[in-house]
């Protein structure tokens, strides 16, 4: 039985950005010695997400634009404001990124893939994306593998 966890750093360069981490997930699986089991990836941040979708640039733009429409950085004029965007008396910080947290909830923070015969099982067009909503920042993603050894 193998149970390994690896942390990877993802450096975003923009405020909102999709970064393909498929190769990193596959590398962790390949180096783990896992033959059959599961691979899970999770962002450790509340204003980022993980998505699985087709790896084409036009779809990346569509995803980001749609999430921004659903949870804009600032609520539209005339709409109620975000309760989080204020001084947070419980930790002394200024909350300003409620829309980014909402995007994270919509996108999700993890994905799981089966592993069979030492390979991540995914559709031919599926890619794993780390999605930045509040960058640019250095972020952490944890990748864990669990299952049978070679």
mmCIF file of N, CA and C in Angstrom:
data_model
loop_
_atom_site.group_PDB
_atom_site.id
_atom_site.type_symbol
_atom_site.label_atom_id
_atom_site.label_comp_id
_atom_site.label_asym_id
_atom_site.label_seq_id
_atom_site.Cartn_x
_atom_site.Cartn_y
_atom_site.Cartn_z
ATOM 1 N N UNK A 1 0.840 -1.181 0.000
ATOM 2 C CA UNK A 1 0.000 0.000 0.000
ATOM 3 C C UNK A 1 0.886 1.245 0.000
ATOM 4 N N UNK A 2 0.526 2.195 -0.867
ATOM 5 C CA UNK A 2 1.240 3.471 -0.954
ATOM 6 C C UNK A 2 0.278 4.583 -0.571
ATOM 7 N N UNK A 3 0.772 5.495 0.246
ATOM 8 C CA UNK A 3 0.048 6.721 0.573
ATOM 9 C C UNK A 3 1.100 7.812 0.677
ATOM 10 N N UNK A 4 1.191 8.650 -0.356
ATOM 11 C CA UNK A 4 2.194 9.716 -0.399
ATOM 12 C C UNK A 4 1.530 11.042 -0.710
ATOM 13 N N UNK A 5 2.080 12.079 -0.113
ATOM 14 C CA UNK A 5 1.579 13.426 -0.348
ATOM 15 C C UNK A 5 2.750 14.308 -0.761
ATOM 16 N N UNK A 6 2.552 15.064 -1.834
ATOM 17 C CA UNK A 6 3.578 16.007 -2.287
ATOM 18 C C UNK A 6 2.946 17.376 -2.465
ATOM 19 N N UNK A 7 3.680 18.394 -2.065
ATOM 20 C CA UNK A 7 3.245 19.772 -2.260
ATOM 21 C C UNK A 7 3.995 20.363 -3.449
ATOM 22 N N UNK A 8 3.254 21.042 -4.313
ATOM 23 C CA UNK A 8 3.889 21.756 -5.418
ATOM 24 C C UNK A 8 3.545 23.230 -5.276
ATOM 25 N N UNK A 9 4.434 24.081 -5.769
ATOM 26 C CA UNK A 9 4.162 25.513 -5.775
ATOM 27 C C UNK A 9 3.728 25.915 -7.170
ATOM 28 N N UNK A 10 2.714 26.753 -7.213
ATOM 29 C CA UNK A 10 2.222 27.308 -8.470
ATOM 30 C C UNK A 10 2.333 28.828 -8.348
ATOM 31 N N UNK A 11 3.003 29.453 -9.285
ATOM 32 C CA UNK A 11 3.172 30.908 -9.277
ATOM 33 C C UNK A 11 2.268 31.516 -10.333
ATOM 34 N N UNK A 12 1.267 32.250 -9.889
ATOM 35 C CA UNK A 12 0.406 32.941 -10.852
ATOM 36 C C UNK A 12 1.057 34.260 -11.239
ATOM 37 N N UNK A 13 0.735 34.733 -12.419
ATOM 38 C CA UNK A 13 1.300 35.972 -12.935
ATOM 39 C C UNK A 13 0.238 37.053 -13.143
ATOM 40 N N UNK A 14 -1.041 36.648 -13.017
ATOM 41 C CA UNK A 14 -2.145 37.577 -13.276
ATOM 42 C C UNK A 14 -3.134 37.529 -12.119
ATOM 43 N N UNK A 15 -4.045 38.481 -12.124
ATOM 44 C CA UNK A 15 -5.111 38.525 -11.129
ATOM 45 C C UNK A 15 -5.981 37.269 -11.220
ATOM 46 N N UNK A 16 -6.404 36.921 -12.434
ATOM 47 C CA UNK A 16 -7.161 35.691 -12.693
ATOM 48 C C UNK A 16 -6.455 34.947 -13.813
ATOM 49 N N UNK A 17 -6.248 33.641 -13.583
ATOM 50 C CA UNK A 17 -5.447 32.883 -14.548
ATOM 51 C C UNK A 17 -5.679 31.394 -14.347
ATOM 52 N N UNK A 18 -5.673 30.641 -15.453
ATOM 53 C CA UNK A 18 -5.734 29.181 -15.392
ATOM 54 C C UNK A 18 -4.353 28.638 -15.748
ATOM 55 N N UNK A 19 -3.820 27.803 -14.866
ATOM 56 C CA UNK A 19 -2.477 27.245 -15.048
ATOM 57 C C UNK A 19 -2.594 25.725 -15.120
ATOM 58 N N UNK A 20 -2.166 25.156 -16.228
ATOM 59 C CA UNK A 20 -2.253 23.711 -16.445
ATOM 60 C C UNK A 20 -1.220 22.993 -15.569
ATOM 61 N N UNK A 21 -1.699 22.146 -14.639
ATOM 62 C CA UNK A 21 -0.798 21.390 -13.764
ATOM 63 C C UNK A 21 -0.889 19.886 -14.036
ATOM 64 N N UNK A 22 -1.443 19.500 -15.172
ATOM 65 C CA UNK A 22 -1.600 18.085 -15.506
ATOM 66 C C UNK A 22 -0.273 17.343 -15.436
ATOM 67 N N UNK A 23 0.776 17.914 -16.004
ATOM 68 C CA UNK A 23 2.085 17.246 -16.014
ATOM 69 C C UNK A 23 2.607 17.009 -14.599
ATOM 70 N N UNK A 24 2.349 17.948 -13.687
ATOM 71 C CA UNK A 24 2.787 17.786 -12.301
ATOM 72 C C UNK A 24 2.040 16.648 -11.613
ATOM 73 N N UNK A 25 0.736 16.556 -11.833
ATOM 74 C CA UNK A 25 -0.048 15.463 -11.256
ATOM 75 C C UNK A 25 0.464 14.132 -11.789
ATOM 76 N N UNK A 26 0.699 14.054 -13.078
ATOM 77 C CA UNK A 26 1.187 12.810 -13.675
ATOM 78 C C UNK A 26 2.602 12.481 -13.204
ATOM 79 N N UNK A 27 3.425 13.484 -13.000
ATOM 80 C CA UNK A 27 4.783 13.253 -12.482
ATOM 81 C C UNK A 27 4.749 12.657 -11.080
ATOM 82 N N UNK A 28 3.907 13.243 -10.217
ATOM 83 C CA UNK A 28 3.806 12.733 -8.842
ATOM 84 C C UNK A 28 3.362 11.278 -8.853
ATOM 85 N N UNK A 29 2.384 10.940 -9.690
ATOM 86 C CA UNK A 29 1.929 9.547 -9.794
ATOM 87 C C UNK A 29 3.068 8.655 -10.283
ATOM 88 N N UNK A 30 3.770 9.064 -11.327
ATOM 89 C CA UNK A 30 4.854 8.250 -11.898
ATOM 90 C C UNK A 30 5.974 8.022 -10.888
ATOM 91 N N UNK A 31 6.331 9.043 -10.120
ATOM 92 C CA UNK A 31 7.433 8.925 -9.160
ATOM 93 C C UNK A 31 7.034 8.213 -7.871
ATOM 94 N N UNK A 32 5.744 8.034 -7.652
ATOM 95 C CA UNK A 32 5.275 7.459 -6.386
ATOM 96 C C UNK A 32 5.417 5.948 -6.305
ATOM 97 N N UNK A 33 5.472 5.290 -7.452
ATOM 98 C CA UNK A 33 5.460 3.834 -7.455
ATOM 99 C C UNK A 33 4.061 3.257 -7.424
ATOM 100 N N UNK A 34 3.043 4.099 -7.510
ATOM 101 C CA UNK A 34 1.654 3.645 -7.483
ATOM 102 C C UNK A 34 1.325 2.892 -8.769
ATOM 103 N N UNK A 35 0.704 1.725 -8.623
ATOM 104 C CA UNK A 35 0.275 0.960 -9.793
ATOM 105 C C UNK A 35 -1.212 1.171 -10.051
ATOM 106 N N UNK A 36 -2.030 0.950 -9.038
ATOM 107 C CA UNK A 36 -3.477 1.123 -9.146
ATOM 108 C C UNK A 36 -3.987 1.810 -7.890
ATOM 109 N N UNK A 37 -4.860 2.795 -8.064
ATOM 110 C CA UNK A 37 -5.391 3.510 -6.909
ATOM 111 C C UNK A 37 -5.999 4.835 -7.312
ATOM 112 N N UNK A 38 -5.720 5.865 -6.520
ATOM 113 C CA UNK A 38 -6.296 7.187 -6.742
ATOM 114 C C UNK A 38 -5.230 8.266 -6.631
ATOM 115 N N UNK A 39 -5.409 9.327 -7.403
ATOM 116 C CA UNK A 39 -4.592 10.536 -7.282
ATOM 117 C C UNK A 39 -5.551 11.697 -7.049
ATOM 118 N N UNK A 40 -5.267 12.472 -6.007
ATOM 119 C CA UNK A 40 -6.110 13.608 -5.661
ATOM 120 C C UNK A 40 -5.247 14.853 -5.613
ATOM 121 N N UNK A 41 -5.768 15.938 -6.147
ATOM 122 C CA UNK A 41 -5.088 17.233 -6.062
ATOM 123 C C UNK A 41 -6.035 18.211 -5.382
ATOM 124 N N UNK A 42 -5.469 19.098 -4.535
ATOM 125 C CA UNK A 42 -6.268 20.066 -3.804
ATOM 126 C C UNK A 42 -5.480 21.360 -3.625
ATOM 127 N N UNK A 43 -6.118 22.485 -3.891
ATOM 128 C CA UNK A 43 -5.505 23.768 -3.572
ATOM 129 C C UNK A 43 -5.680 24.027 -2.078
ATOM 130 N N UNK A 44 -4.689 24.652 -1.470
ATOM 131 C CA UNK A 44 -4.771 24.938 -0.039
ATOM 132 C C UNK A 44 -5.214 26.378 0.222
ATOM 133 N N UNK A 45 -5.793 27.026 -0.768
ATOM 134 C CA UNK A 45 -6.159 28.436 -0.653
ATOM 135 C C UNK A 45 -7.639 28.640 -0.924
ATOM 136 N N UNK A 46 -8.236 29.598 -0.245
ATOM 137 C CA UNK A 46 -9.682 29.826 -0.345
ATOM 138 C C UNK A 46 -10.082 30.816 -1.429
ATOM 139 N N UNK A 47 -9.113 31.333 -2.161
ATOM 140 C CA UNK A 47 -9.450 32.208 -3.289
ATOM 141 C C UNK A 47 -8.776 31.707 -4.572
ATOM 142 N N UNK A 48 -8.694 30.387 -4.666
ATOM 143 C CA UNK A 48 -8.221 29.720 -5.884
ATOM 144 C C UNK A 48 -9.045 28.448 -6.037
ATOM 145 N N UNK A 49 -8.877 27.768 -7.160
ATOM 146 C CA UNK A 49 -9.637 26.548 -7.395
ATOM 147 C C UNK A 49 -8.866 25.558 -8.235
ATOM 148 N N UNK A 50 -9.451 24.380 -8.397
ATOM 149 C CA UNK A 50 -8.939 23.376 -9.325
ATOM 150 C C UNK A 50 -10.091 22.963 -10.225
ATOM 151 N N UNK A 51 -9.817 22.912 -11.510
ATOM 152 C CA UNK A 51 -10.820 22.532 -12.506
ATOM 153 C C UNK A 51 -10.253 21.484 -13.442
ATOM 154 N N UNK A 52 -11.131 20.647 -13.954
ATOM 155 C CA UNK A 52 -10.766 19.706 -15.010
ATOM 156 C C UNK A 52 -11.609 20.076 -16.221
ATOM 157 N N UNK A 53 -10.933 20.417 -17.306
ATOM 158 C CA UNK A 53 -11.640 20.771 -18.535
ATOM 159 C C UNK A 53 -10.708 20.588 -19.724
ATOM 160 N N UNK A 54 -11.231 20.831 -20.890
ATOM 161 C CA UNK A 54 -10.438 20.720 -22.114
ATOM 162 C C UNK A 54 -9.357 21.801 -22.135
ATOM 163 N N UNK A 55 -8.183 21.432 -22.584
ATOM 164 C CA UNK A 55 -7.043 22.339 -22.550
ATOM 165 C C UNK A 55 -6.884 23.177 -23.801
ATOM 166 N N UNK A 56 -7.764 24.152 -23.967
ATOM 167 C CA UNK A 56 -7.629 25.090 -25.080
ATOM 168 C C UNK A 56 -7.773 26.516 -24.555
ATOM 169 N N UNK A 57 -6.996 27.418 -25.096
ATOM 170 C CA UNK A 57 -6.912 28.784 -24.589
ATOM 171 C C UNK A 57 -8.247 29.510 -24.661
ATOM 172 N N UNK A 58 -9.029 29.291 -25.710
ATOM 173 C CA UNK A 58 -10.307 29.998 -25.823
ATOM 174 C C UNK A 58 -11.277 29.558 -24.726
ATOM 175 N N UNK A 59 -11.242 28.291 -24.334
ATOM 176 C CA UNK A 59 -12.089 27.808 -23.255
ATOM 177 C C UNK A 59 -11.609 28.352 -21.903
ATOM 178 N N UNK A 60 -10.309 28.480 -21.740
ATOM 179 C CA UNK A 60 -9.772 29.096 -20.518
ATOM 180 C C UNK A 60 -10.349 30.504 -20.352
ATOM 181 N N UNK A 61 -10.351 31.284 -21.422
ATOM 182 C CA UNK A 61 -10.904 32.642 -21.361
ATOM 183 C C UNK A 61 -12.394 32.605 -21.036
ATOM 184 N N UNK A 62 -13.131 31.659 -21.665
ATOM 185 C CA UNK A 62 -14.568 31.535 -21.404
ATOM 186 C C UNK A 62 -14.845 31.192 -19.942
ATOM 187 N N UNK A 63 -14.087 30.263 -19.378
ATOM 188 C CA UNK A 63 -14.277 29.864 -17.976
ATOM 189 C C UNK A 63 -14.074 31.055 -17.053
ATOM 190 N N UNK A 64 -12.972 31.771 -17.232
ATOM 191 C CA UNK A 64 -12.681 32.920 -16.373
ATOM 192 C C UNK A 64 -13.741 34.014 -16.519
ATOM 193 N N UNK A 65 -14.161 34.269 -17.736
ATOM 194 C CA UNK A 65 -15.174 35.310 -17.969
ATOM 195 C C UNK A 65 -16.503 34.924 -17.332
ATOM 196 N N UNK A 66 -16.888 33.668 -17.450
ATOM 197 C CA UNK A 66 -18.156 33.217 -16.881
ATOM 198 C C UNK A 66 -18.129 33.297 -15.351
ATOM 199 N N UNK A 67 -17.028 32.839 -14.749
ATOM 200 C CA UNK A 67 -16.929 32.912 -13.290
ATOM 201 C C UNK A 67 -16.928 34.365 -12.807
ATOM 202 N N UNK A 68 -16.312 35.255 -13.562
ATOM 203 C CA UNK A 68 -16.321 36.673 -13.186
ATOM 204 C C UNK A 68 -17.739 37.247 -13.270
ATOM 205 N N UNK A 69 -18.522 36.821 -14.268
ATOM 206 C CA UNK A 69 -19.917 37.273 -14.351
ATOM 207 C C UNK A 69 -20.736 36.755 -13.171
ATOM 208 N N UNK A 70 -20.484 35.505 -12.760
ATOM 209 C CA UNK A 70 -21.242 34.914 -11.652
ATOM 210 C C UNK A 70 -20.861 35.514 -10.302
ATOM 211 N N UNK A 71 -19.579 35.820 -10.124
ATOM 212 C CA UNK A 71 -19.084 36.343 -8.845
ATOM 213 C C UNK A 71 -18.082 37.459 -9.125
ATOM 214 N N UNK A 72 -18.580 38.641 -9.506
ATOM 215 C CA UNK A 72 -17.671 39.730 -9.880
ATOM 216 C C UNK A 72 -16.838 40.220 -8.701
ATOM 217 N N UNK A 73 -15.671 40.763 -9.025
ATOM 218 C CA UNK A 73 -14.801 41.331 -7.982
ATOM 219 C C UNK A 73 -15.569 42.355 -7.148
ATOM 220 N N UNK A 74 -16.310 43.197 -7.817
ATOM 221 C CA UNK A 74 -17.159 44.174 -7.146
ATOM 222 C C UNK A 74 -18.592 43.932 -7.603
ATOM 223 N N UNK A 75 -19.559 43.941 -6.682
ATOM 224 C CA UNK A 75 -20.947 43.733 -7.102
ATOM 225 C C UNK A 75 -21.386 44.838 -8.063
ATOM 226 N N UNK A 76 -22.279 44.531 -8.988
ATOM 227 C CA UNK A 76 -22.749 45.547 -9.939
ATOM 228 C C UNK A 76 -23.393 46.731 -9.215
ATOM 229 N N UNK A 77 -23.341 47.891 -9.845
ATOM 230 C CA UNK A 77 -23.928 49.097 -9.258
ATOM 231 C C UNK A 77 -25.402 48.838 -8.966
ATOM 232 N N UNK A 78 -25.814 49.221 -7.779
ATOM 233 C CA UNK A 78 -27.204 49.020 -7.373
ATOM 234 C C UNK A 78 -27.456 47.684 -6.687
ATOM 235 N N UNK A 79 -26.506 46.755 -6.801
ATOM 236 C CA UNK A 79 -26.648 45.450 -6.138
ATOM 237 C C UNK A 79 -26.119 45.556 -4.710
ATOM 238 N N UNK A 80 -26.593 44.690 -3.827
ATOM 239 C CA UNK A 80 -26.050 44.724 -2.464
ATOM 240 C C UNK A 80 -24.545 44.439 -2.469
ATOM 241 N N UNK A 81 -23.827 45.052 -1.557
ATOM 242 C CA UNK A 81 -22.384 44.820 -1.465
ATOM 243 C C UNK A 81 -22.084 43.466 -0.842
ATOM 244 N N UNK A 82 -20.817 43.126 -0.816
ATOM 245 C CA UNK A 82 -20.383 41.885 -0.176
ATOM 246 C C UNK A 82 -20.149 42.142 1.312
ATOM 247 N N UNK A 83 -20.685 41.307 2.171
ATOM 248 C CA UNK A 83 -20.499 41.451 3.612
ATOM 249 C C UNK A 83 -19.043 41.246 4.021
ATOM 250 N N UNK A 84 -18.312 40.425 3.263
ATOM 251 C CA UNK A 84 -16.911 40.133 3.583
ATOM 252 C C UNK A 84 -15.999 41.336 3.318
ATOM 253 N N UNK A 85 -16.388 42.209 2.436
ATOM 254 C CA UNK A 85 -15.539 43.349 2.059
ATOM 255 C C UNK A 85 -15.628 44.451 3.111
ATOM 256 N N UNK A 86 -14.888 44.253 4.203
ATOM 257 C CA UNK A 86 -14.911 45.168 5.336
ATOM 258 C C UNK A 86 -13.733 44.837 6.250
ATOM 259 N N UNK A 87 -13.584 45.618 7.299
ATOM 260 C CA UNK A 87 -12.608 45.300 8.340
ATOM 261 C C UNK A 87 -13.095 44.055 9.067
ATOM 262 N N UNK A 88 -12.230 43.050 9.173
ATOM 263 C CA UNK A 88 -12.589 41.791 9.822
ATOM 264 C C UNK A 88 -12.085 41.824 11.259
ATOM 265 N N UNK A 89 -12.971 42.124 12.195
ATOM 266 C CA UNK A 89 -12.564 42.313 13.578
ATOM 267 C C UNK A 89 -11.998 41.056 14.237
ATOM 268 N N UNK A 90 -12.294 39.881 13.689
ATOM 269 C CA UNK A 90 -11.798 38.649 14.305
ATOM 270 C C UNK A 90 -10.321 38.394 14.026
ATOM 271 N N UNK A 91 -9.758 38.979 12.976
ATOM 272 C CA UNK A 91 -8.312 38.790 12.746
ATOM 273 C C UNK A 91 -7.579 40.082 12.370
ATOM 274 N N UNK A 92 -8.287 41.207 12.375
ATOM 275 C CA UNK A 92 -7.648 42.486 12.129
ATOM 276 C C UNK A 92 -7.276 42.754 10.683
ATOM 277 N N UNK A 93 -7.770 41.959 9.768
ATOM 278 C CA UNK A 93 -7.467 42.155 8.345
ATOM 279 C C UNK A 93 -8.620 42.864 7.655
ATOM 280 N N UNK A 94 -8.324 43.352 6.463
ATOM 281 C CA UNK A 94 -9.344 43.978 5.635
ATOM 282 C C UNK A 94 -9.807 42.956 4.606
ATOM 283 N N UNK A 95 -11.078 42.586 4.651
ATOM 284 C CA UNK A 95 -11.642 41.690 3.636
ATOM 285 C C UNK A 95 -11.987 42.491 2.400
ATOM 286 N N UNK A 96 -11.493 42.086 1.260
ATOM 287 C CA UNK A 96 -11.729 42.842 0.029
ATOM 288 C C UNK A 96 -11.980 41.922 -1.159
ATOM 289 N N UNK A 97 -11.925 40.607 -0.952
ATOM 290 C CA UNK A 97 -11.917 39.687 -2.091
ATOM 291 C C UNK A 97 -13.037 38.655 -2.022
ATOM 292 N N UNK A 98 -14.206 39.080 -1.606
ATOM 293 C CA UNK A 98 -15.338 38.163 -1.502
ATOM 294 C C UNK A 98 -15.648 37.493 -2.846
ATOM 295 N N UNK A 99 -15.630 38.260 -3.921
ATOM 296 C CA UNK A 99 -15.892 37.679 -5.247
ATOM 297 C C UNK A 99 -14.926 36.553 -5.580
ATOM 298 N N UNK A 100 -13.670 36.676 -5.147
ATOM 299 C CA UNK A 100 -12.665 35.630 -5.400
ATOM 300 C C UNK A 100 -12.965 34.366 -4.604
ATOM 301 N N UNK A 101 -13.410 34.534 -3.364
ATOM 302 C CA UNK A 101 -13.802 33.378 -2.556
ATOM 303 C C UNK A 101 -15.024 32.676 -3.166
ATOM 304 N N UNK A 102 -15.969 33.460 -3.656
ATOM 305 C CA UNK A 102 -17.158 32.874 -4.279
ATOM 306 C C UNK A 102 -16.797 32.093 -5.541
ATOM 307 N N UNK A 103 -15.854 32.612 -6.323
ATOM 308 C CA UNK A 103 -15.396 31.884 -7.513
ATOM 309 C C UNK A 103 -14.784 30.540 -7.117
ATOM 310 N N UNK A 104 -14.006 30.537 -6.028
ATOM 311 C CA UNK A 104 -13.391 29.297 -5.549
ATOM 312 C C UNK A 104 -14.453 28.264 -5.201
ATOM 313 N N UNK A 105 -15.525 28.718 -4.550
ATOM 314 C CA UNK A 105 -16.619 27.806 -4.204
ATOM 315 C C UNK A 105 -17.256 27.242 -5.472
ATOM 316 N N UNK A 106 -17.464 28.097 -6.471
ATOM 317 C CA UNK A 106 -18.076 27.649 -7.727
ATOM 318 C C UNK A 106 -17.170 26.677 -8.490
ATOM 319 N N UNK A 107 -15.884 26.964 -8.506
ATOM 320 C CA UNK A 107 -14.941 26.128 -9.256
ATOM 321 C C UNK A 107 -14.663 24.815 -8.540
ATOM 322 N N UNK A 108 -14.575 24.851 -7.225
ATOM 323 C CA UNK A 108 -14.172 23.682 -6.452
ATOM 324 C C UNK A 108 -12.686 23.754 -6.151
ATOM 325 N N UNK A 109 -12.271 23.004 -5.134
ATOM 326 C CA UNK A 109 -10.884 23.090 -4.680
ATOM 327 C C UNK A 109 -10.111 21.789 -4.850
ATOM 328 N N UNK A 110 -10.742 20.753 -5.398
ATOM 329 C CA UNK A 110 -10.041 19.479 -5.547
ATOM 330 C C UNK A 110 -10.536 18.716 -6.761
ATOM 331 N N UNK A 111 -9.739 17.742 -7.156
ATOM 332 C CA UNK A 111 -10.152 16.797 -8.189
ATOM 333 C C UNK A 111 -9.500 15.453 -7.877
ATOM 334 N N UNK A 112 -10.152 14.384 -8.299
ATOM 335 C CA UNK A 112 -9.681 13.028 -8.039
ATOM 336 C C UNK A 112 -9.697 12.255 -9.352
ATOM 337 N N UNK A 113 -8.619 11.477 -9.586
ATOM 338 C CA UNK A 113 -8.528 10.635 -10.766
ATOM 339 C C UNK A 113 -8.181 9.218 -10.353
ATOM 340 N N UNK A 114 -8.735 8.232 -11.044
ATOM 341 C CA UNK A 114 -8.254 6.866 -10.834
ATOM 342 C C UNK A 114 -6.865 6.721 -11.452
ATOM 343 N N UNK A 115 -6.106 5.800 -10.912
ATOM 344 C CA UNK A 115 -4.809 5.442 -11.475
ATOM 345 C C UNK A 115 -4.876 3.957 -11.789
ATOM 346 N N UNK A 116 -4.527 3.608 -13.021
ATOM 347 C CA UNK A 116 -4.546 2.214 -13.458
ATOM 348 C C UNK A 116 -3.266 1.939 -14.234
ATOM 349 N N UNK A 117 -2.597 0.868 -13.861
ATOM 350 C CA UNK A 117 -1.348 0.484 -14.527
ATOM 351 C C UNK A 117 -0.363 1.647 -14.602
ATOM 352 N N UNK A 118 -0.207 2.338 -13.477
ATOM 353 C CA UNK A 118 0.767 3.427 -13.297
ATOM 354 C C UNK A 118 0.425 4.714 -14.050
ATOM 355 N N UNK A 119 -0.769 4.820 -14.600
ATOM 356 C CA UNK A 119 -1.167 5.999 -15.386
ATOM 357 C C UNK A 119 -2.426 6.636 -14.808
ATOM 358 N N UNK A 120 -2.460 7.971 -14.825
ATOM 359 C CA UNK A 120 -3.659 8.699 -14.453
ATOM 360 C C UNK A 120 -4.711 8.446 -15.526
ATOM 361 N N UNK A 121 -5.891 8.010 -15.122
ATOM 362 C CA UNK A 121 -6.977 7.749 -16.067
ATOM 363 C C UNK A 121 -7.772 9.046 -16.220
ATOM 364 N N UNK A 122 -7.723 9.614 -17.420
ATOM 365 C CA UNK A 122 -8.459 10.842 -17.723
ATOM 366 C C UNK A 122 -8.824 10.826 -19.190
ATOM 367 N N UNK A 123 -9.803 11.623 -19.546
ATOM 368 C CA UNK A 123 -10.208 11.728 -20.939
ATOM 369 C C UNK A 123 -9.099 12.333 -21.776
ATOM 370 N N UNK A 124 -9.111 12.046 -23.062
ATOM 371 C CA UNK A 124 -8.017 12.483 -23.937
ATOM 372 C C UNK A 124 -7.849 13.997 -23.972
ATOM 373 N N UNK A 125 -8.912 14.737 -23.698
ATOM 374 C CA UNK A 125 -8.821 16.204 -23.730
ATOM 375 C C UNK A 125 -8.838 16.823 -22.337
ATOM 376 N N UNK A 126 -8.978 16.000 -21.313
ATOM 377 C CA UNK A 126 -9.039 16.542 -19.955
ATOM 378 C C UNK A 126 -7.677 17.011 -19.482
ATOM 379 N N UNK A 127 -7.662 18.204 -18.910
ATOM 380 C CA UNK A 127 -6.461 18.783 -18.301
ATOM 381 C C UNK A 127 -6.826 19.229 -16.884
ATOM 382 N N UNK A 128 -5.854 19.224 -15.997
ATOM 383 C CA UNK A 128 -6.054 19.683 -14.623
ATOM 384 C C UNK A 128 -5.513 21.107 -14.537
ATOM 385 N N UNK A 129 -6.368 22.026 -14.107
ATOM 386 C CA UNK A 129 -5.984 23.424 -14.013
ATOM 387 C C UNK A 129 -6.035 23.914 -12.569
ATOM 388 N N UNK A 130 -4.971 24.583 -12.154
ATOM 389 C CA UNK A 130 -5.025 25.433 -10.981
ATOM 390 C C UNK A 130 -5.593 26.759 -11.470
ATOM 391 N N UNK A 131 -6.588 27.297 -10.761
ATOM 392 C CA UNK A 131 -7.216 28.537 -11.197
ATOM 393 C C UNK A 131 -7.017 29.603 -10.122
ATOM 394 N N UNK A 132 -6.319 30.645 -10.519
ATOM 395 C CA UNK A 132 -6.047 31.783 -9.633
ATOM 396 C C UNK A 132 -7.166 32.801 -9.780
ATOM 397 N N UNK A 133 -7.718 33.248 -8.646
ATOM 398 C CA UNK A 133 -8.745 34.276 -8.656
ATOM 399 C C UNK A 133 -8.298 35.560 -7.962
ATOM 400 N N UNK A 134 -7.155 35.544 -7.289
ATOM 401 C CA UNK A 134 -6.767 36.654 -6.424
ATOM 402 C C UNK A 134 -5.264 36.904 -6.495
ATOM 403 N N UNK A 135 -4.694 36.809 -7.688
ATOM 404 C CA UNK A 135 -3.249 36.886 -7.822
ATOM 405 C C UNK A 135 -2.757 38.267 -8.174
ATOM 406 N N UNK A 136 -1.495 38.311 -8.565
ATOM 407 C CA UNK A 136 -0.545 37.199 -8.665
ATOM 408 C C UNK A 136 0.019 36.816 -7.291
ATOM 409 N N UNK A 137 0.147 35.506 -7.076
ATOM 410 C CA UNK A 137 0.635 34.973 -5.806
ATOM 411 C C UNK A 137 1.341 33.637 -6.020
ATOM 412 N N UNK A 138 2.206 33.287 -5.085
ATOM 413 C CA UNK A 138 2.749 31.928 -5.019
ATOM 414 C C UNK A 138 1.752 31.102 -4.216
ATOM 415 N N UNK A 139 1.325 29.978 -4.751
ATOM 416 C CA UNK A 139 0.279 29.149 -4.141
ATOM 417 C C UNK A 139 0.778 27.720 -3.968
ATOM 418 N N UNK A 140 0.108 26.984 -3.095
ATOM 419 C CA UNK A 140 0.441 25.572 -2.868
ATOM 420 C C UNK A 140 -0.711 24.683 -3.306
ATOM 421 N N UNK A 141 -0.351 23.589 -3.944
ATOM 422 C CA UNK A 141 -1.292 22.532 -4.295
ATOM 423 C C UNK A 141 -0.728 21.251 -3.699
ATOM 424 N N UNK A 142 -1.579 20.474 -3.043
ATOM 425 C CA UNK A 142 -1.141 19.176 -2.544
ATOM 426 C C UNK A 142 -1.668 18.098 -3.479
ATOM 427 N N UNK A 143 -0.813 17.138 -3.758
ATOM 428 C CA UNK A 143 -1.176 16.001 -4.593
ATOM 429 C C UNK A 143 -0.912 14.751 -3.769
ATOM 430 N N UNK A 144 -1.944 13.936 -3.591
ATOM 431 C CA UNK A 144 -1.790 12.720 -2.813
ATOM 432 C C UNK A 144 -2.169 11.528 -3.666
ATOM 433 N N UNK A 145 -1.369 10.473 -3.515
ATOM 434 C CA UNK A 145 -1.649 9.211 -4.192
ATOM 435 C C UNK A 145 -1.902 8.141 -3.134
ATOM 436 N N UNK A 146 -2.823 7.236 -3.450
ATOM 437 C CA UNK A 146 -3.192 6.192 -2.505
ATOM 438 C C UNK A 146 -3.541 4.938 -3.294
ATOM 439 N N UNK A 147 -2.953 3.802 -2.929
ATOM 440 C CA UNK A 147 -3.303 2.560 -3.601
ATOM 441 C C UNK A 147 -2.195 1.532 -3.547
ATOM 442 N N UNK A 148 -2.250 0.621 -4.522
ATOM 443 C CA UNK A 148 -1.330 -0.508 -4.586
ATOM 444 C C UNK A 148 -0.003 -0.121 -5.215
ATOM 445 N N UNK A 149 1.073 -0.664 -4.659
ATOM 446 C CA UNK A 149 2.409 -0.439 -5.217
ATOM 447 C C UNK A 149 2.614 -1.314 -6.444
ATOM 448 N N UNK A 150 3.703 -1.029 -7.158
ATOM 449 C CA UNK A 150 4.068 -1.826 -8.341
ATOM 450 C C UNK A 150 4.251 -3.277 -7.981
#
